[in-house]
Amino acid sequence: MLGNLGEKIEEKAMISFLKRFDANPFKVKFKDNEYIIGEGEPLFTVDMKEPIPATKLMTSTSIALGEAYMDGNLEIEGDLYFALNHFLGQMDQFSTAGDVLTKLTHNPLTKKHQAEEVQSHYDIGNDFYSLWLDETMQYSCAYFEDENTTLYEAQMNKIHRILDKLYLKEGMRLLDIGCGWGYLLLEAAKKYKIKGTGITLSHEQYEKFQERIKENHLEDYLEVKLMDYRDLPKSDLEFDRVVSVGMVEHVGRENYQLFNDCVDSVLVDGGVFLLHFISGMDEKPGDAWMSKYIFPGGMLPSLREMISDMTDDKFHILDVENLRMHYNKTLLEWDKNFRAQLPTIRPKFDERFIRMWDLYLNGCAAAFANGMMDLHQILATKGINNDLPMTRWY
């Protein structure tokens, strides 16, 4: 009797909390009870197997709902992306206790700890990523020319859009900080005959990139190093061009200026730097669930703070481009591939991981759709370089 009463109290408190997300109508089912939140015909249904304590929802709405979904205690009847788009469009109604984010985001910024954070995500296995990324294995925002552009075509568009912006010439030295599996440098070497160096903290990416260099007979043009960006100033390396795609999000807010200082230390006067990164609208610490389960230590710089730090190093900003909705489509394409590969993925990973990854891909797509995140490319020169073509005339 007391147990039933306690569950009824938890159920009532949970429904009361969920009523704050009433911008669009949806149904909540809990055992034999149904509740309509918002006005009108429900657009999707949240099926709760167990009540989520209001204390958890108040401590971190993101973690409470995310863990309930991962554990199978929360099911979405309808389209997961559509439902997440609804909830993330009302992110101002989420609750997060300050100490929760502090514990999750204020991690040590030592080289050892940051290497462990990067490896926890990127070293899941090349076999896993190859199942749902395209054949280039680009794990960053693609560029879709129209609705009919395939993911592979969009990733190739992105690569060559970046290479065009860098205005490469034969023999130039190009550094890719956080090079991933190396396809951008492979394309740069093939098209422009540049001398390229990629650095990464991921052992899996390092091994794959080495294989690709050998497969393409580009040993005279490319090399990859297991290296922290903070080791660049003492490396005696020097480059005409530097690019970094989706890496600065891992360095931590306290290190943004240091990151740009390290780029400055290896870039020649008049050299060109392109930074491609997920940005936040402001300088908030981020989402608790993402920090706990997907990108430990991850932090999104705002556009204004990154430009401020770059100009402190006398970088002259030539161009800023926002590809926000391109990343929305990229993530939806990845999730479509991920779901198609579930028969292959399930024997390798448990159901909780699969639900977590599905939630991650759809949640990020919804976050971009709602403008919670942007994808910026900043093009800059170290000092003045008047020999470059006018912006976007490449």
CSV table of C-alpha atoms in Angstrom, one decimal:
chain,number,residue,atom,x,y,z
A,1,MET,CA,0.0,0.0,0.0
A,2,LEU,CA,2.8,2.4,1.0
A,3,GLY,CA,4.7,1.4,-2.2
A,4,ASN,CA,1.7,2.2,-4.4
A,5,LEU,CA,1.2,5.6,-2.7
A,6,GLY,CA,4.9,6.5,-3.2
A,7,GLU,CA,4.6,5.6,-6.9
A,8,LYS,CA,1.5,7.7,-7.2
A,9,ILE,CA,3.2,10.7,-5.7
A,10,GLU,CA,6.3,10.2,-8.0
A,11,GLU,CA,3.9,9.9,-11.0
A,12,LYS,CA,2.1,13.1,-10.1
A,13,ALA,CA,5.4,15.0,-9.6
A,14,MET,CA,6.8,13.7,-12.9
A,15,ILE,CA,3.7,14.7,-14.9
A,16,SER,CA,3.7,18.1,-13.2
A,17,PHE,CA,7.3,18.6,-14.3
A,18,LEU,CA,6.7,17.5,-17.8
A,19,LYS,CA,3.9,20.0,-18.2
A,20,ARG,CA,6.5,22.7,-18.6
A,21,PHE,CA,7.2,21.3,-22.1
A,22,ASP,CA,3.8,22.2,-23.5
A,23,ALA,CA,4.7,24.2,-26.7
A,24,ASN,CA,3.4,21.2,-28.8
A,25,PRO,CA,0.9,18.6,-27.6
A,26,PHE,CA,2.1,15.2,-26.7
A,27,LYS,CA,0.8,12.2,-24.7
A,28,VAL,CA,2.5,10.6,-21.7
A,29,LYS,CA,1.6,7.0,-20.9
A,30,PHE,CA,2.4,5.5,-17.5
A,31,LYS,CA,0.9,2.1,-16.8
A,32,ASP,CA,-2.9,2.4,-17.1
A,33,ASN,CA,-2.9,6.2,-17.1
A,34,GLU,CA,-2.6,8.7,-20.0
A,35,TYR,CA,-2.0,12.4,-19.9
A,36,ILE,CA,-2.2,15.0,-22.6
A,37,ILE,CA,0.4,17.8,-22.3
A,38,GLY,CA,-0.2,20.9,-24.4
A,39,GLU,CA,-3.3,21.6,-26.4
A,40,GLY,CA,-4.5,19.8,-29.5
A,41,GLU,CA,-4.0,16.3,-31.0
A,42,PRO,CA,-0.8,14.7,-29.5
A,43,LEU,CA,2.1,14.6,-32.0
A,44,PHE,CA,3.9,11.8,-30.3
A,45,THR,CA,3.7,9.7,-27.2
A,46,VAL,CA,6.2,9.3,-24.3
A,47,ASP,CA,5.7,5.8,-22.8
A,48,MET,CA,7.1,5.7,-19.2
A,49,LYS,CA,7.8,2.2,-17.8
A,50,GLU,CA,9.0,3.6,-14.5
A,51,PRO,CA,8.4,7.0,-12.9
A,52,ILE,CA,11.4,9.4,-13.0
A,53,PRO,CA,11.8,11.0,-9.6
A,54,ALA,CA,11.2,14.8,-9.7
A,55,THR,CA,14.4,15.2,-7.8
A,56,LYS,CA,16.4,13.7,-10.7
A,57,LEU,CA,14.5,15.8,-13.2
A,58,MET,CA,15.3,18.9,-11.2
A,59,THR,CA,19.0,18.0,-10.6
A,60,SER,CA,19.5,17.4,-14.3
A,61,THR,CA,16.6,17.1,-16.7
A,62,SER,CA,19.0,16.1,-19.5
A,63,ILE,CA,20.6,13.2,-17.5
A,64,ALA,CA,17.3,12.0,-16.0
A,65,LEU,CA,15.5,11.8,-19.4
A,66,GLY,CA,18.6,10.5,-21.2
A,67,GLU,CA,19.3,7.7,-18.7
A,68,ALA,CA,15.6,6.7,-18.7
A,69,TYR,CA,15.7,6.4,-22.5
A,70,MET,CA,19.1,4.5,-22.4
A,71,ASP,CA,17.7,2.1,-19.7
A,72,GLY,CA,14.5,1.4,-21.7
A,73,ASN,CA,12.3,3.0,-19.1
A,74,LEU,CA,11.3,5.7,-21.5
A,75,GLU,CA,10.1,4.9,-25.0
A,76,ILE,CA,9.0,7.3,-27.8
A,77,GLU,CA,6.1,6.2,-29.9
A,78,GLY,CA,6.7,8.2,-33.0
A,79,ASP,CA,9.8,9.7,-34.5
A,80,LEU,CA,12.7,10.1,-32.0
A,81,TYR,CA,14.2,13.1,-33.8
A,82,PHE,CA,10.8,14.8,-33.9
A,83,ALA,CA,10.3,14.3,-30.1
A,84,LEU,CA,13.8,15.5,-29.3
A,85,ASN,CA,13.2,18.5,-31.5
A,86,HIS,CA,10.2,19.3,-29.4
A,87,PHE,CA,12.0,19.0,-26.1
A,88,LEU,CA,15.2,20.8,-27.1
A,89,GLY,CA,13.2,23.6,-28.6
A,90,GLN,CA,12.3,24.3,-25.0
A,91,MET,CA,15.7,23.9,-23.5
A,92,ASP,CA,15.1,26.9,-21.2
A,93,GLN,CA,12.7,24.7,-19.3
A,94,PHE,CA,15.4,22.1,-18.5
A,95,SER,CA,16.9,22.2,-14.9
A,96,THR,CA,20.5,21.6,-14.1
A,97,ALA,CA,22.0,22.0,-10.6
A,98,GLY,CA,25.2,24.0,-10.8
A,99,ASP,CA,27.4,21.4,-9.0
A,100,VAL,CA,26.4,18.7,-11.6
A,101,LEU,CA,27.8,20.6,-14.5
A,102,THR,CA,30.8,21.7,-12.5
A,103,LYS,CA,31.7,18.1,-11.7
A,104,LEU,CA,31.3,17.0,-15.3
A,105,THR,CA,33.0,19.9,-17.1
A,106,HIS,CA,35.8,21.0,-14.8
A,107,ASN,CA,38.0,18.1,-15.6
A,108,PRO,CA,41.8,18.2,-15.4
A,109,LEU,CA,43.3,19.7,-18.5
A,110,THR,CA,46.5,17.7,-18.3
A,111,LYS,CA,47.8,16.1,-21.5
A,112,LYS,CA,47.3,12.6,-20.0
A,113,HIS,CA,43.7,13.3,-18.9
A,114,GLN,CA,42.7,15.0,-22.2
A,115,ALA,CA,44.2,12.1,-24.2
A,116,GLU,CA,42.1,9.7,-22.2
A,117,GLU,CA,38.9,11.7,-22.8
A,118,VAL,CA,39.6,11.8,-26.6
A,119,GLN,CA,40.3,8.1,-26.7
A,120,SER,CA,37.2,7.2,-24.7
A,121,HIS,CA,35.1,8.5,-27.7
A,122,TYR,CA,37.3,8.0,-30.8
A,123,ASP,CA,38.9,4.7,-29.9
A,124,ILE,CA,35.6,2.8,-29.7
A,125,GLY,CA,36.9,1.1,-32.8
A,126,ASN,CA,37.4,1.9,-36.5
A,127,ASP,CA,35.1,-1.0,-37.4
A,128,PHE,CA,32.3,0.7,-35.5
A,129,TYR,CA,32.7,4.1,-37.1
A,130,SER,CA,33.1,2.6,-40.6
A,131,LEU,CA,29.7,1.0,-40.3
A,132,TRP,CA,27.8,4.4,-40.4
A,133,LEU,CA,30.2,7.0,-41.6
A,134,ASP,CA,30.7,7.3,-45.3
A,135,GLU,CA,33.8,5.8,-47.0
A,136,THR,CA,35.9,8.9,-46.3
A,137,MET,CA,35.3,8.3,-42.5
A,138,GLN,CA,34.8,12.0,-42.0
A,139,TYR,CA,33.3,12.5,-38.6
A,140,SER,CA,32.4,16.2,-38.9
A,141,CYS,CA,29.9,18.4,-40.7
A,142,ALA,CA,29.4,17.7,-44.4
A,143,TYR,CA,28.4,20.2,-47.0
A,144,PHE,CA,25.2,19.5,-49.0
A,145,GLU,CA,24.7,21.3,-52.2
A,146,ASP,CA,21.0,20.2,-52.4
A,147,GLU,CA,18.6,17.6,-51.1
A,148,ASN,CA,19.9,15.0,-53.5
A,149,THR,CA,23.5,15.2,-52.4
A,150,THR,CA,24.7,11.9,-50.9
A,151,LEU,CA,26.6,11.8,-47.6
A,152,TYR,CA,29.8,10.8,-49.5
A,153,GLU,CA,29.4,13.7,-52.0
A,154,ALA,CA,28.7,16.1,-49.1
A,155,GLN,CA,31.8,15.1,-47.2
A,156,MET,CA,33.9,15.5,-50.4
A,157,ASN,CA,32.3,18.9,-50.9
A,158,LYS,CA,33.3,19.9,-47.3
A,159,ILE,CA,36.9,18.7,-47.8
A,160,HIS,CA,37.4,20.6,-51.0
A,161,ARG,CA,35.5,23.7,-49.8
A,162,ILE,CA,38.1,23.8,-47.0
A,163,LEU,CA,41.0,23.2,-49.3
A,164,ASP,CA,39.8,25.9,-51.6
A,165,LYS,CA,39.6,28.4,-48.8
A,166,LEU,CA,43.2,27.5,-47.8
A,167,TYR,CA,44.4,28.5,-51.2
A,168,LEU,CA,47.0,25.7,-51.5
A,169,LYS,CA,49.9,25.5,-53.9
A,170,GLU,CA,52.2,22.7,-54.7
A,171,GLY,CA,55.0,22.1,-52.1
A,172,MET,CA,53.2,24.0,-49.3
A,173,ARG,CA,53.3,22.5,-45.8
A,174,LEU,CA,49.9,21.8,-44.3
A,175,LEU,CA,49.2,20.9,-40.7
A,176,ASP,CA,45.9,19.2,-39.7
A,177,ILE,CA,45.3,19.5,-35.9
A,178,GLY,CA,43.0,16.6,-34.9
A,179,CYS,CA,43.3,15.0,-38.3
A,180,GLY,CA,40.9,12.1,-37.7
A,181,TRP,CA,41.3,9.3,-40.1
A,182,GLY,CA,43.2,11.6,-42.5
A,183,TYR,CA,41.0,12.0,-45.6
A,184,LEU,CA,41.4,15.8,-45.8
A,185,LEU,CA,45.2,15.5,-46.0
A,186,LEU,CA,45.0,12.6,-48.5
A,187,GLU,CA,42.9,14.8,-50.8
A,188,ALA,CA,45.2,17.8,-50.3
A,189,ALA,CA,48.3,15.7,-51.2
A,190,LYS,CA,46.6,14.2,-54.3
A,191,LYS,CA,45.3,17.4,-55.7
A,192,TYR,CA,47.9,19.9,-54.7
A,193,LYS,CA,51.0,17.8,-53.9
A,194,ILE,CA,51.5,19.5,-50.5
A,195,LYS,CA,53.6,18.2,-47.7
A,196,GLY,CA,51.1,17.3,-44.9
A,197,THR,CA,51.3,16.5,-41.3
A,198,GLY,CA,48.4,15.2,-39.2
A,199,ILE,CA,48.3,15.1,-35.4
A,200,THR,CA,45.8,13.1,-33.3
A,201,LEU,CA,45.5,11.7,-29.8
A,202,SER,CA,43.5,8.7,-31.0
A,203,HIS,CA,45.4,5.4,-31.5
A,204,GLU,CA,42.7,4.1,-33.8
A,205,GLN,CA,42.8,7.1,-36.0
A,206,TYR,CA,46.6,7.1,-36.1
A,207,GLU,CA,46.7,3.5,-37.2
A,208,LYS,CA,44.1,3.9,-39.9
A,209,PHE,CA,45.7,7.1,-41.3
A,210,GLN,CA,49.0,5.3,-41.5
A,211,GLU,CA,47.4,2.5,-43.5
A,212,ARG,CA,45.8,5.0,-45.8
A,213,ILE,CA,49.1,6.8,-46.5
A,214,LYS,CA,50.7,3.5,-47.5
A,215,GLU,CA,47.7,2.4,-49.6
A,216,ASN,CA,47.8,5.6,-51.5
A,217,HIS,CA,51.6,5.6,-51.9
A,218,LEU,CA,51.8,9.0,-50.3
A,219,GLU,CA,54.7,8.4,-47.9
A,220,ASP,CA,56.7,11.2,-49.6
A,221,TYR,CA,53.9,13.7,-48.9
A,222,LEU,CA,52.2,12.8,-45.7
A,223,GLU,CA,52.9,11.8,-42.1
A,224,VAL,CA,50.8,11.3,-39.0
A,225,LYS,CA,51.9,11.8,-35.4
A,226,LEU,CA,50.4,10.8,-32.0
A,227,MET,CA,50.8,14.3,-30.6
A,228,ASP,CA,49.2,16.8,-28.3
A,229,TYR,CA,48.7,20.3,-29.9
A,230,ARG,CA,50.5,21.7,-26.8
A,231,ASP,CA,53.7,20.1,-28.1
A,232,LEU,CA,53.7,22.1,-31.3
A,233,PRO,CA,55.7,25.1,-30.0
A,234,LYS,CA,58.8,22.9,-29.2
A,235,SER,CA,58.4,20.7,-32.2
A,236,ASP,CA,60.6,22.8,-34.6
A,237,LEU,CA,57.8,22.3,-37.2
A,238,GLU,CA,56.8,25.1,-39.5
A,239,PHE,CA,53.8,25.3,-41.8
A,240,ASP,CA,52.3,27.5,-44.5
A,241,ARG,CA,48.8,26.4,-43.8
A,242,VAL,CA,47.0,25.1,-40.7
A,243,VAL,CA,43.6,23.5,-40.5
A,244,SER,CA,41.7,22.1,-37.6
A,245,VAL,CA,38.3,20.4,-38.0
A,246,GLY,CA,36.2,19.6,-35.0
A,247,MET,CA,39.0,19.4,-32.5
A,248,VAL,CA,39.1,22.7,-30.5
A,249,GLU,CA,35.9,21.6,-28.8
A,250,HIS,CA,38.0,19.1,-26.8
A,251,VAL,CA,40.7,21.5,-25.4
A,252,GLY,CA,38.6,23.2,-22.7
A,253,ARG,CA,37.6,26.8,-22.3
A,254,GLU,CA,40.7,27.7,-20.3
A,255,ASN,CA,42.9,26.5,-23.2
A,256,TYR,CA,41.3,28.3,-26.2
A,257,GLN,CA,44.0,31.0,-26.1
A,258,LEU,CA,46.7,28.5,-25.7
A,259,PHE,CA,45.4,26.5,-28.6
A,260,ASN,CA,45.6,29.6,-30.9
A,261,ASP,CA,49.0,30.4,-29.4
A,262,CYS,CA,50.2,27.0,-30.5
A,263,VAL,CA,48.9,27.5,-34.0
A,264,ASP,CA,50.6,30.8,-34.1
A,265,SER,CA,53.9,29.2,-33.0
A,266,VAL,CA,54.1,26.9,-36.1
A,267,LEU,CA,52.4,29.1,-38.8
A,268,VAL,CA,54.7,31.2,-41.0
A,269,ASP,CA,54.0,35.0,-41.4
A,270,GLY,CA,51.3,35.5,-43.9
A,271,GLY,CA,50.2,31.8,-43.5
A,272,VAL,CA,46.5,30.8,-43.5
A,273,PHE,CA,44.6,29.2,-40.7
A,274,LEU,CA,41.1,27.6,-41.1
A,275,LEU,CA,39.2,26.6,-37.9
A,276,HIS,CA,36.1,24.5,-38.3
A,277,PHE,CA,34.3,24.0,-35.0
A,278,ILE,CA,30.9,23.5,-33.3
A,279,SER,CA,30.1,26.7,-31.4
A,280,GLY,CA,27.7,27.7,-28.7
A,281,MET,CA,25.7,31.0,-28.7
A,282,ASP,CA,27.3,31.9,-25.4
A,283,GLU,CA,29.9,30.7,-22.9
A,284,LYS,CA,27.9,28.2,-21.0
A,285,PRO,CA,29.4,24.9,-19.9
A,286,GLY,CA,27.2,22.7,-22.1
A,287,ASP,CA,24.8,19.8,-21.7
A,288,ALA,CA,25.2,17.5,-18.7
A,289,TRP,CA,24.2,14.3,-20.5
A,290,MET,CA,26.5,14.9,-23.4
A,291,SER,CA,29.4,15.6,-21.0
A,292,LYS,CA,28.7,12.5,-19.0
A,293,TYR,CA,28.2,10.0,-21.8
A,294,ILE,CA,29.5,11.2,-25.1
A,295,PHE,CA,32.2,13.9,-24.9
A,296,PRO,CA,33.7,14.0,-21.5
A,297,GLY,CA,35.5,17.2,-21.1
A,298,GLY,CA,34.0,18.7,-24.2
A,299,MET,CA,33.2,22.4,-24.3
A,300,LEU,CA,31.8,24.5,-27.1
A,301,PRO,CA,33.5,27.9,-27.7
A,302,SER,CA,31.3,30.8,-28.7
A,303,LEU,CA,32.2,32.5,-32.0
A,304,ARG,CA,33.0,35.8,-30.2
A,305,GLU,CA,35.4,34.3,-27.7
A,306,MET,CA,37.2,32.3,-30.5
A,307,ILE,CA,37.6,35.4,-32.7
A,308,SER,CA,38.8,37.4,-29.7
A,309,ASP,CA,41.5,34.8,-28.9
A,310,MET,CA,42.5,34.6,-32.5
A,311,THR,CA,42.9,38.3,-32.8
A,312,ASP,CA,45.0,38.4,-29.7
A,313,ASP,CA,47.5,36.4,-31.8
A,314,LYS,CA,47.3,39.0,-34.6
A,315,PHE,CA,45.3,36.7,-36.8
A,316,HIS,CA,43.3,38.7,-39.4
A,317,ILE,CA,39.9,37.3,-39.9
A,318,LEU,CA,39.0,37.0,-43.6
A,319,ASP,CA,35.8,35.0,-43.5
A,320,VAL,CA,33.3,33.4,-41.2
A,321,GLU,CA,30.7,30.9,-42.4
A,322,ASN,CA,27.9,29.1,-40.5
A,323,LEU,CA,27.0,25.6,-41.7
A,324,ARG,CA,24.5,24.9,-38.9
A,325,MET,CA,21.8,23.1,-41.0
A,326,HIS,CA,24.4,21.2,-42.9
A,327,TYR,CA,25.3,19.5,-39.6
A,328,ASN,CA,21.7,18.8,-38.9
A,329,LYS,CA,21.4,16.9,-42.2
A,330,THR,CA,24.8,15.2,-41.6
A,331,LEU,CA,23.7,13.8,-38.3
A,332,LEU,CA,20.4,12.6,-39.6
A,333,GLU,CA,22.3,10.8,-42.4
A,334,TRP,CA,24.6,9.2,-39.9
A,335,ASP,CA,21.7,8.1,-37.8
A,336,LYS,CA,20.0,6.6,-40.8
A,337,ASN,CA,23.1,4.6,-41.6
A,338,PHE,CA,23.5,3.7,-37.9
A,339,ARG,CA,20.0,2.2,-37.7
A,340,ALA,CA,20.5,0.3,-41.0
A,341,GLN,CA,23.6,-1.3,-39.5
A,342,LEU,CA,21.9,-2.4,-36.2
A,343,PRO,CA,22.0,-6.1,-37.1
A,344,THR,CA,25.8,-5.8,-37.4
A,345,ILE,CA,26.2,-3.5,-34.4
A,346,ARG,CA,24.0,-5.4,-31.9
A,347,PRO,CA,26.4,-8.4,-31.5
A,348,LYS,CA,29.2,-6.0,-30.6
A,349,PHE,CA,27.5,-3.6,-28.2
A,350,ASP,CA,24.8,-3.9,-25.6
A,351,GLU,CA,21.3,-2.3,-26.0
A,352,ARG,CA,22.1,0.5,-23.6
A,353,PHE,CA,25.0,1.7,-25.7
A,354,ILE,CA,22.9,1.4,-28.9
A,355,ARG,CA,20.1,3.5,-27.4
A,356,MET,CA,22.7,6.0,-26.1
A,357,TRP,CA,24.3,6.4,-29.5
A,358,ASP,CA,20.9,6.8,-31.3
A,359,LEU,CA,19.9,9.4,-28.7
A,360,TYR,CA,23.2,11.2,-29.2
A,361,LEU,CA,22.9,11.4,-33.0
A,362,ASN,CA,19.3,12.5,-33.0
A,363,GLY,CA,19.7,14.8,-30.0
A,364,CYS,CA,22.6,16.7,-31.7
A,365,ALA,CA,20.6,16.9,-35.0
A,366,ALA,CA,17.7,18.5,-33.0
A,367,ALA,CA,20.2,20.8,-31.2
A,368,PHE,CA,21.4,22.2,-34.5
A,369,ALA,CA,17.9,22.5,-35.8
A,370,ASN,CA,17.0,24.6,-32.7
A,371,GLY,CA,20.1,26.8,-32.9
A,372,MET,CA,21.5,25.6,-29.6
A,373,MET,CA,24.7,24.9,-31.6
A,374,ASP,CA,26.2,26.3,-34.7
A,375,LEU,CA,29.0,25.1,-37.0
A,376,HIS,CA,31.4,27.8,-37.9
A,377,GLN,CA,34.4,28.0,-40.2
A,378,ILE,CA,36.8,30.9,-39.5
A,379,LEU,CA,39.4,31.7,-42.1
A,380,ALA,CA,42.3,33.9,-41.0
A,381,THR,CA,45.8,34.9,-41.9
A,382,LYS,CA,48.8,35.4,-39.6
A,383,GLY,CA,49.4,39.0,-40.2
A,384,ILE,CA,48.7,40.5,-43.6
A,385,ASN,CA,48.6,38.4,-46.7
A,386,ASN,CA,47.4,40.4,-49.7
A,387,ASP,CA,48.3,37.7,-52.3
A,388,LEU,CA,45.2,35.7,-51.5
A,389,PRO,CA,42.1,35.9,-53.7
A,390,MET,CA,39.2,38.1,-52.5
A,391,THR,CA,37.1,36.2,-49.9
A,392,ARG,CA,34.9,33.5,-51.5
A,393,TRP,CA,36.4,34.1,-55.0
A,394,TYR,CA,38.2,30.8,-54.9
